[in-house]
C-alpha cells in the first residue's frame, strides 16, 4: 500500500483549481515542518509527556490527512488518543512505526515535488 493516497492529493489539487505550484509549496512546507513535529513526538514519548504527545500528534495528524498520508494519519490518531487518555502503553512501538511511515511519506512527497 502506498504511503500517499493520490485521490486525496487530486482532490486538494482540484480545490486549488489545478495550481500545481501551490500544491508543491504546500508539500514543501509539510516537508520542512513535519520532521520537527515527529521529533517533538519522539521527545514527548521519551519524557512520558502525555499532554505534549496529544498536541503534537494532533498537529501532524491533521496535516498528514489533508495531504493524503493516511497511514501516518492513523498512527498519529492512535498516539493522540494515547496522549489524551494518559495511557502511554505501547507508544514506543507506535512511534517507531510512525518514524518508519514518515520516512516513506517523505520519499513519496519528494518524488512528487521532484526534490533530489
Coordinates of N, CA, C and O in Angstrom, one line a residue:
X1 N 0.8 -1.2 0.0 CA 0.0 0.0 0.0 C 0.9 1.3 0.0 O 1.8 1.3 0.7
X2 N 0.5 2.2 -0.8 CA 1.3 3.4 -0.9 C 1.1 4.3 0.3 O 0.1 4.3 1.0
X3 N 2.2 5.1 0.6 CA 2.2 6.0 1.7 C 1.3 7.2 1.5 O 0.8 7.8 2.4
X4 N 1.0 7.5 0.2 CA 0.2 8.6 -0.1 C -1.1 8.2 -0.9 O -0.9 7.5 -1.9
X5 N -2.2 8.6 -0.5 CA -3.5 8.4 -1.2 C -3.6 9.5 -2.2 O -3.9 10.6 -1.9
X6 N -3.3 9.1 -3.5 CA -3.3 10.1 -4.6 C -4.6 10.7 -4.8 O -4.7 11.9 -5.3
X7 N -5.7 10.0 -4.5 CA -7.0 10.7 -4.6 C -7.2 11.9 -3.7 O -7.8 12.9 -4.1
X8 N -6.6 11.8 -2.5 CA -6.7 12.9 -1.6 C -5.9 14.1 -2.2 O -6.4 15.3 -2.2
X9 N -4.7 13.8 -2.7 CA -3.9 14.9 -3.4 C -4.6 15.5 -4.6 O -4.6 16.7 -4.8
X10 N -5.3 14.6 -5.4 CA -6.0 15.1 -6.5 C -7.2 16.0 -6.1 O -7.4 17.0 -6.8
X11 N -7.9 15.6 -5.0 CA -8.9 16.5 -4.5 C -8.4 17.8 -4.1 O -9.0 18.9 -4.3
X12 N -7.3 17.8 -3.4 CA -6.6 19.0 -2.9 C -6.3 19.9 -4.2 O -6.5 21.1 -4.2
X13 N -5.7 19.3 -5.2 CA -5.4 20.0 -6.4 C -6.6 20.6 -7.0 O -6.6 21.7 -7.5
X14 N -7.7 19.9 -7.0 CA -9.0 20.4 -7.5 C -9.4 21.7 -6.7 O -9.8 22.7 -7.3
X15 N -9.3 21.6 -5.4 CA -9.6 22.7 -4.6 C -8.7 23.9 -4.9 O -9.1 25.1 -4.8
X16 N -7.5 23.6 -5.3 CA -6.5 24.7 -5.7 C -6.7 25.1 -7.1 O -5.8 25.8 -7.7
X17 N -7.8 24.6 -7.8 CA -8.1 24.9 -9.2 C -6.9 24.5 -10.1 O -6.6 25.3 -11.0
X18 N -6.3 23.4 -9.8 CA -5.3 22.9 -10.6 C -3.9 23.5 -10.5 O -3.0 23.3 -11.3
X19 N -3.7 24.4 -9.5 CA -2.5 25.1 -9.4 C -1.4 24.2 -8.7 O -1.3 24.1 -7.5
X20 N -0.6 23.6 -9.6 CA 0.5 22.7 -9.2 C 1.5 23.4 -8.3 O 2.0 22.8 -7.4
X21 N 1.8 24.7 -8.7 CA 2.8 25.4 -7.9 C 2.4 25.6 -6.5 O 3.2 25.4 -5.6
X22 N 1.1 25.8 -6.2 CA 0.7 26.0 -4.8 C 0.7 24.6 -4.1 O 1.1 24.6 -2.9
X23 N 0.3 23.6 -4.8 CA 0.4 22.2 -4.2 C 1.9 21.9 -3.8 O 2.1 21.4 -2.7
X24 N 2.8 22.2 -4.7 CA 4.2 22.0 -4.4 C 4.7 22.8 -3.2 O 5.4 22.3 -2.3
X25 N 4.2 24.0 -3.1 CA 4.5 24.9 -1.9 C 4.0 24.3 -0.6 O 4.6 24.3 0.4
X26 N 2.7 23.8 -0.7 CA 2.1 23.1 0.5 C 2.9 21.9 0.9 O 3.2 21.7 2.1
X27 N 3.2 21.1 0.0 CA 4.0 19.8 0.3 C 5.4 20.2 0.8 O 5.9 19.6 1.8
X28 N 6.0 21.2 0.2 CA 7.4 21.6 0.7 C 7.3 22.1 2.1 O 8.2 21.8 3.0
X29 N 6.2 22.9 2.4 CA 6.0 23.4 3.8 C 5.9 22.2 4.8 O 6.5 22.2 5.8
X30 N 5.1 21.2 4.3 CA 4.9 20.0 5.2 C 6.3 19.3 5.4 O 6.6 18.9 6.5
X31 N 7.1 19.2 4.3 CA 8.4 18.5 4.4 C 9.4 19.3 5.3 O 10.2 18.7 5.9
X32 N 9.2 20.6 5.5 CA 10.0 21.4 6.4 C 9.5 21.3 7.8 O 10.3 21.1 8.7
X33 N 8.2 21.3 8.0 CA 7.7 21.4 9.4 C 7.5 20.0 10.0 O 7.7 19.9 11.2
X34 N 7.1 19.0 9.3 CA 6.8 17.7 9.9 C 7.9 17.0 10.6 O 7.7 16.4 11.6
X35 N 9.2 17.1 10.1 CA 10.2 16.4 10.8 C 10.4 17.0 12.2 O 10.7 16.3 13.2
X36 N 10.1 18.3 12.4 CA 10.2 18.9 13.7 C 9.1 18.3 14.6 O 9.3 18.1 15.8
X37 N 7.9 18.1 14.1 CA 6.8 17.5 14.8 C 7.1 16.1 15.2 O 6.8 15.7 16.3
X38 N 7.6 15.3 14.2 CA 8.0 13.9 14.5 C 9.0 13.9 15.7 O 8.9 13.1 16.6
X39 N 10.0 14.8 15.6 CA 11.0 14.9 16.7 C 10.3 15.2 18.0 O 10.6 14.6 19.1
X40 N 9.4 16.1 18.0 CA 8.7 16.5 19.2 C 7.8 15.4 19.8 O 7.8 15.2 21.0
X41 N 7.3 14.6 18.9 CA 6.5 13.4 19.3 C 7.5 12.4 20.0 O 7.2 11.9 21.1
X42 N 8.7 12.2 19.4 CA 9.6 11.3 20.0 C 10.1 11.8 21.4 O 10.2 11.0 22.3
X43 N 10.3 13.1 21.5 CA 10.7 13.6 22.8 C 9.6 13.5 23.8 O 9.9 13.1 25.0
X44 N 8.4 13.7 23.4 CA 7.2 13.6 24.3 C 7.1 12.2 24.9 O 6.9 11.9 26.0
X45 N 7.3 11.2 24.0 CA 7.3 9.8 24.4 C 8.4 9.5 25.3 O 8.2 8.8 26.4
X46 N 9.6 9.9 25.0 CA 10.8 9.7 25.9 C 10.6 10.3 27.3 O 10.9 9.7 28.3
X47 N 10.0 11.5 27.3 CA 9.7 12.1 28.6 C 8.4 11.7 29.2 O 8.0 12.3 30.3
X48 N 7.7 10.8 28.6 CA 6.4 10.3 29.1 C 5.5 11.5 29.4 O 4.7 11.6 30.4
X49 N 5.5 12.4 28.4 CA 4.7 13.7 28.5 C 3.4 13.5 27.6 O 3.4 13.8 26.4
X50 N 2.3 13.0 28.2 CA 1.1 12.7 27.5 C 0.5 13.9 26.9 O 0.0 13.8 25.8
X51 N 0.5 15.0 27.6 CA -0.1 16.2 27.1 C 0.5 16.7 25.8 O -0.1 17.0 24.8
X52 N 1.9 16.8 25.8 CA 2.6 17.2 24.6 C 2.4 16.1 23.5 O 2.3 16.5 22.3
X53 N 2.4 14.9 23.8 CA 2.1 13.8 22.8 C 0.8 14.0 22.1 O 0.7 14.0 20.9
X54 N -0.2 14.3 22.9 CA -1.6 14.6 22.4 C -1.5 15.7 21.4 O -2.0 15.6 20.3
X55 N -1.0 16.8 21.8 CA -0.9 18.1 21.0 C -0.1 17.9 19.7 O -0.5 18.3 18.6
X56 N 1.1 17.3 19.8 CA 1.9 17.2 18.7 C 1.4 16.2 17.7 O 1.5 16.4 16.5
X57 N 0.9 15.0 18.2 CA 0.3 14.0 17.3 C -0.9 14.6 16.6 O -1.1 14.3 15.4
X58 N -1.7 15.4 17.3 CA -2.9 16.0 16.6 C -2.4 16.9 15.5 O -3.0 16.9 14.4
X59 N -1.4 17.7 15.7 CA -0.9 18.6 14.7 C -0.5 17.9 13.4 O -0.8 18.2 12.3
X60 N 0.3 16.8 13.6 CA 0.8 16.0 12.4 C -0.3 15.2 11.8 O -0.3 15.1 10.6
X61 N -1.3 14.8 12.6 CA -2.4 14.0 12.1 C -3.2 14.8 11.1 O -3.5 14.3 10.0
X62 N -3.5 16.0 11.4 CA -4.3 16.9 10.5 C -3.6 17.2 9.2 O -4.2 17.0 8.2
X63 N -2.4 17.6 9.3 CA -1.7 18.0 8.1 C -1.4 16.8 7.2 O -1.5 16.8 6.0
X64 N -1.2 15.6 7.8 CA -0.9 14.4 7.1 C -2.2 14.0 6.3 O -2.1 13.6 5.1
X65 N -3.3 14.0 7.0 CA -4.6 13.6 6.4 C -4.9 14.5 5.2 O -5.4 14.0 4.1
X66 N -4.7 15.8 5.3 CA -5.1 16.8 4.3 C -4.2 16.5 3.0 O -4.6 16.9 1.9
X67 N -3.0 15.9 3.2 CA -2.2 15.7 2.0 C -2.2 14.2 1.6 O -1.5 13.8 0.7
X68 N -3.0 13.4 2.2 CA -3.2 12.0 1.8 C -2.3 11.0 2.4 O -2.2 9.9 1.9
X69 N -1.6 11.4 3.4 CA -0.7 10.4 4.1 C -1.5 9.7 5.2 O -1.4 10.0 6.4
X70 N -2.4 8.8 4.7 CA -3.4 8.2 5.6 C -2.8 7.2 6.6 O -3.4 7.2 7.7
X71 N -1.8 6.5 6.3 CA -1.2 5.6 7.3 C -0.6 6.4 8.4 O -0.7 6.1 9.6
X72 N 0.1 7.4 8.0 CA 0.7 8.3 9.0 C -0.4 9.0 9.9 O -0.3 9.1 11.1
X73 N -1.5 9.4 9.2 CA -2.6 10.0 9.9 C -3.1 9.0 11.0 O -3.4 9.4 12.1
X74 N -3.3 7.8 10.6 CA -3.8 6.8 11.5 C -2.9 6.6 12.7 O -3.4 6.5 13.9
X75 N -1.6 6.5 12.5 CA -0.7 6.4 13.6 C -0.7 7.6 14.5 O -0.7 7.4 15.7
X76 N -0.8 8.8 13.9 CA -1.0 10.0 14.8 C -2.2 10.0 15.6 O -2.3 10.4 16.7
X77 N -3.3 9.5 15.0 CA -4.6 9.3 15.7 C -4.5 8.5 16.9 O -4.9 8.8 18.0
X78 N -3.8 7.3 16.7 CA -3.6 6.4 17.9 C -2.7 7.1 18.9 O -3.0 7.0 20.1
X79 N -1.6 7.8 18.5 CA -0.8 8.4 19.5 C -1.5 9.6 20.2 O -1.4 9.8 21.4
X80 N -2.3 10.3 19.4 CA -3.1 11.4 20.0 C -4.0 10.9 21.1 O -4.1 11.4 22.2
X81 N -4.7 9.8 20.8 CA -5.6 9.2 21.7 C -4.9 8.7 23.0 O -5.4 8.9 24.1
X82 N -3.8 8.1 22.8 CA -3.0 7.6 24.0 C -2.6 8.8 24.8 O -2.6 8.7 26.0
X83 N -2.1 9.9 24.2 CA -1.7 11.1 24.9 C -2.9 11.7 25.6 O -2.8 12.0 26.8
X84 N -4.0 11.7 25.0 CA -5.2 12.3 25.6 C -5.7 11.5 26.8 O -6.1 12.1 27.8
X85 N -5.6 10.2 26.7 CA -6.1 9.4 27.8 C -5.0 9.2 28.9 O -5.4 8.8 30.0
X86 N -3.8 9.6 28.6 CA -2.7 9.4 29.5 C -2.2 8.0 29.6 O -1.3 7.7 30.4
X87 N -2.7 7.1 28.8 CA -2.3 5.7 28.8 C -1.2 5.6 27.7 O -1.5 5.5 26.5
X88 N 0.1 5.6 28.2 CA 1.2 5.6 27.2 C 1.7 4.2 26.9 O 2.7 4.0 26.3
X89 N 0.9 3.2 27.3 CA 1.3 1.8 27.0 C 1.3 1.6 25.5 O 0.4 1.9 24.7
X90 N 2.5 1.1 25.0 CA 2.6 0.8 23.5 C 3.0 1.9 22.7 O 3.1 1.8 21.5
X91 N 3.3 3.1 23.3 CA 3.6 4.3 22.4 C 5.0 4.2 21.8 O 5.2 4.7 20.7
X92 N 5.9 3.5 22.5 CA 7.2 3.4 21.9 C 7.2 2.7 20.5 O 7.8 3.1 19.5
X93 N 6.4 1.6 20.5 CA 6.2 0.8 19.2 C 5.5 1.7 18.2 O 5.9 1.7 17.0
X94 N 4.5 2.4 18.6 CA 3.7 3.3 17.7 C 4.6 4.4 17.1 O 4.6 4.7 15.9
X95 N 5.5 4.9 17.9 CA 6.4 6.0 17.5 C 7.4 5.4 16.5 O 7.7 6.0 15.5
X96 N 7.9 4.2 16.7 CA 8.8 3.5 15.8 C 8.1 3.3 14.4 O 8.7 3.6 13.4
X97 N 6.8 2.9 14.5 CA 6.0 2.8 13.2 C 5.9 4.1 12.6 O 6.0 4.2 11.3
X98 N 5.6 5.1 13.4 CA 5.4 6.5 12.8 C 6.7 7.0 12.1 O 6.6 7.5 11.0
X99 N 7.8 6.8 12.7 CA 9.1 7.2 12.1 C 9.3 6.5 10.8 O 9.7 7.1 9.8
X100 N 9.1 5.2 10.8 CA 9.2 4.4 9.5 C 8.2 4.9 8.5 O 8.6 5.1 7.3
X101 N 7.0 5.1 8.9 CA 6.0 5.6 7.9 C 6.3 7.0 7.4 O 6.2 7.3 6.2
X102 N 6.8 7.8 8.3 CA 7.1 9.2 7.9 C 8.2 9.2 6.8 O 8.2 9.9 5.9
X103 N 9.2 8.3 7.0 CA 10.3 8.2 6.0 C 9.7 7.8 4.7 O 10.2 8.4 3.6
X104 N 8.7 7.0 4.6 CA 8.1 6.6 3.3 C 7.3 7.7 2.7 O 7.4 8.0 1.5
X105 N 6.6 8.5 3.6 CA 5.8 9.6 3.2 C 6.8 10.7 2.6 O 6.5 11.3 1.5
X106 N 7.9 10.9 3.3 CA 8.9 11.9 2.8 C 9.4 11.6 1.5 O 9.5 12.4 0.6
X107 N 9.8 10.3 1.3 CA 10.3 9.8 0.0 C 9.2 10.1 -1.1 O 9.5 10.6 -2.2
X108 N 8.0 9.7 -0.8 CA 6.9 9.8 -1.8 C 6.7 11.3 -2.1 O 6.5 11.7 -3.3
X109 N 6.6 12.2 -1.1 CA 6.4 13.6 -1.4 C 7.6 14.2 -2.2 O 7.4 15.1 -3.0
X110 N 8.8 13.8 -1.8 CA 10.0 14.3 -2.6 C 9.9 13.9 -4.0 O 10.3 14.7 -4.9
X111 N 9.4 12.8 -4.3 CA 9.2 12.4 -5.7 C 8.2 13.2 -6.4 O 8.3 13.6 -7.6
X112 N 7.1 13.5 -5.7 CA 6.0 14.3 -6.3 C 6.5 15.7 -6.6 O 6.2 16.3 -7.6
X113 N 7.3 16.3 -5.7 CA 7.7 17.7 -5.9 C 9.1 17.7 -6.6 O 9.7 18.8 -6.8
X114 N 9.6 16.5 -6.9 CA 10.8 16.4 -7.7 C 12.0 17.0 -7.0 O 12.9 17.7 -7.5
X115 N 12.1 16.7 -5.6 CA 13.3 17.1 -4.9 C 14.3 15.9 -4.9 O 13.9 14.8 -4.7
X116 N 15.5 16.1 -5.3 CA 16.5 15.0 -5.4 C 16.9 14.5 -4.0 O 16.7 15.1 -3.0

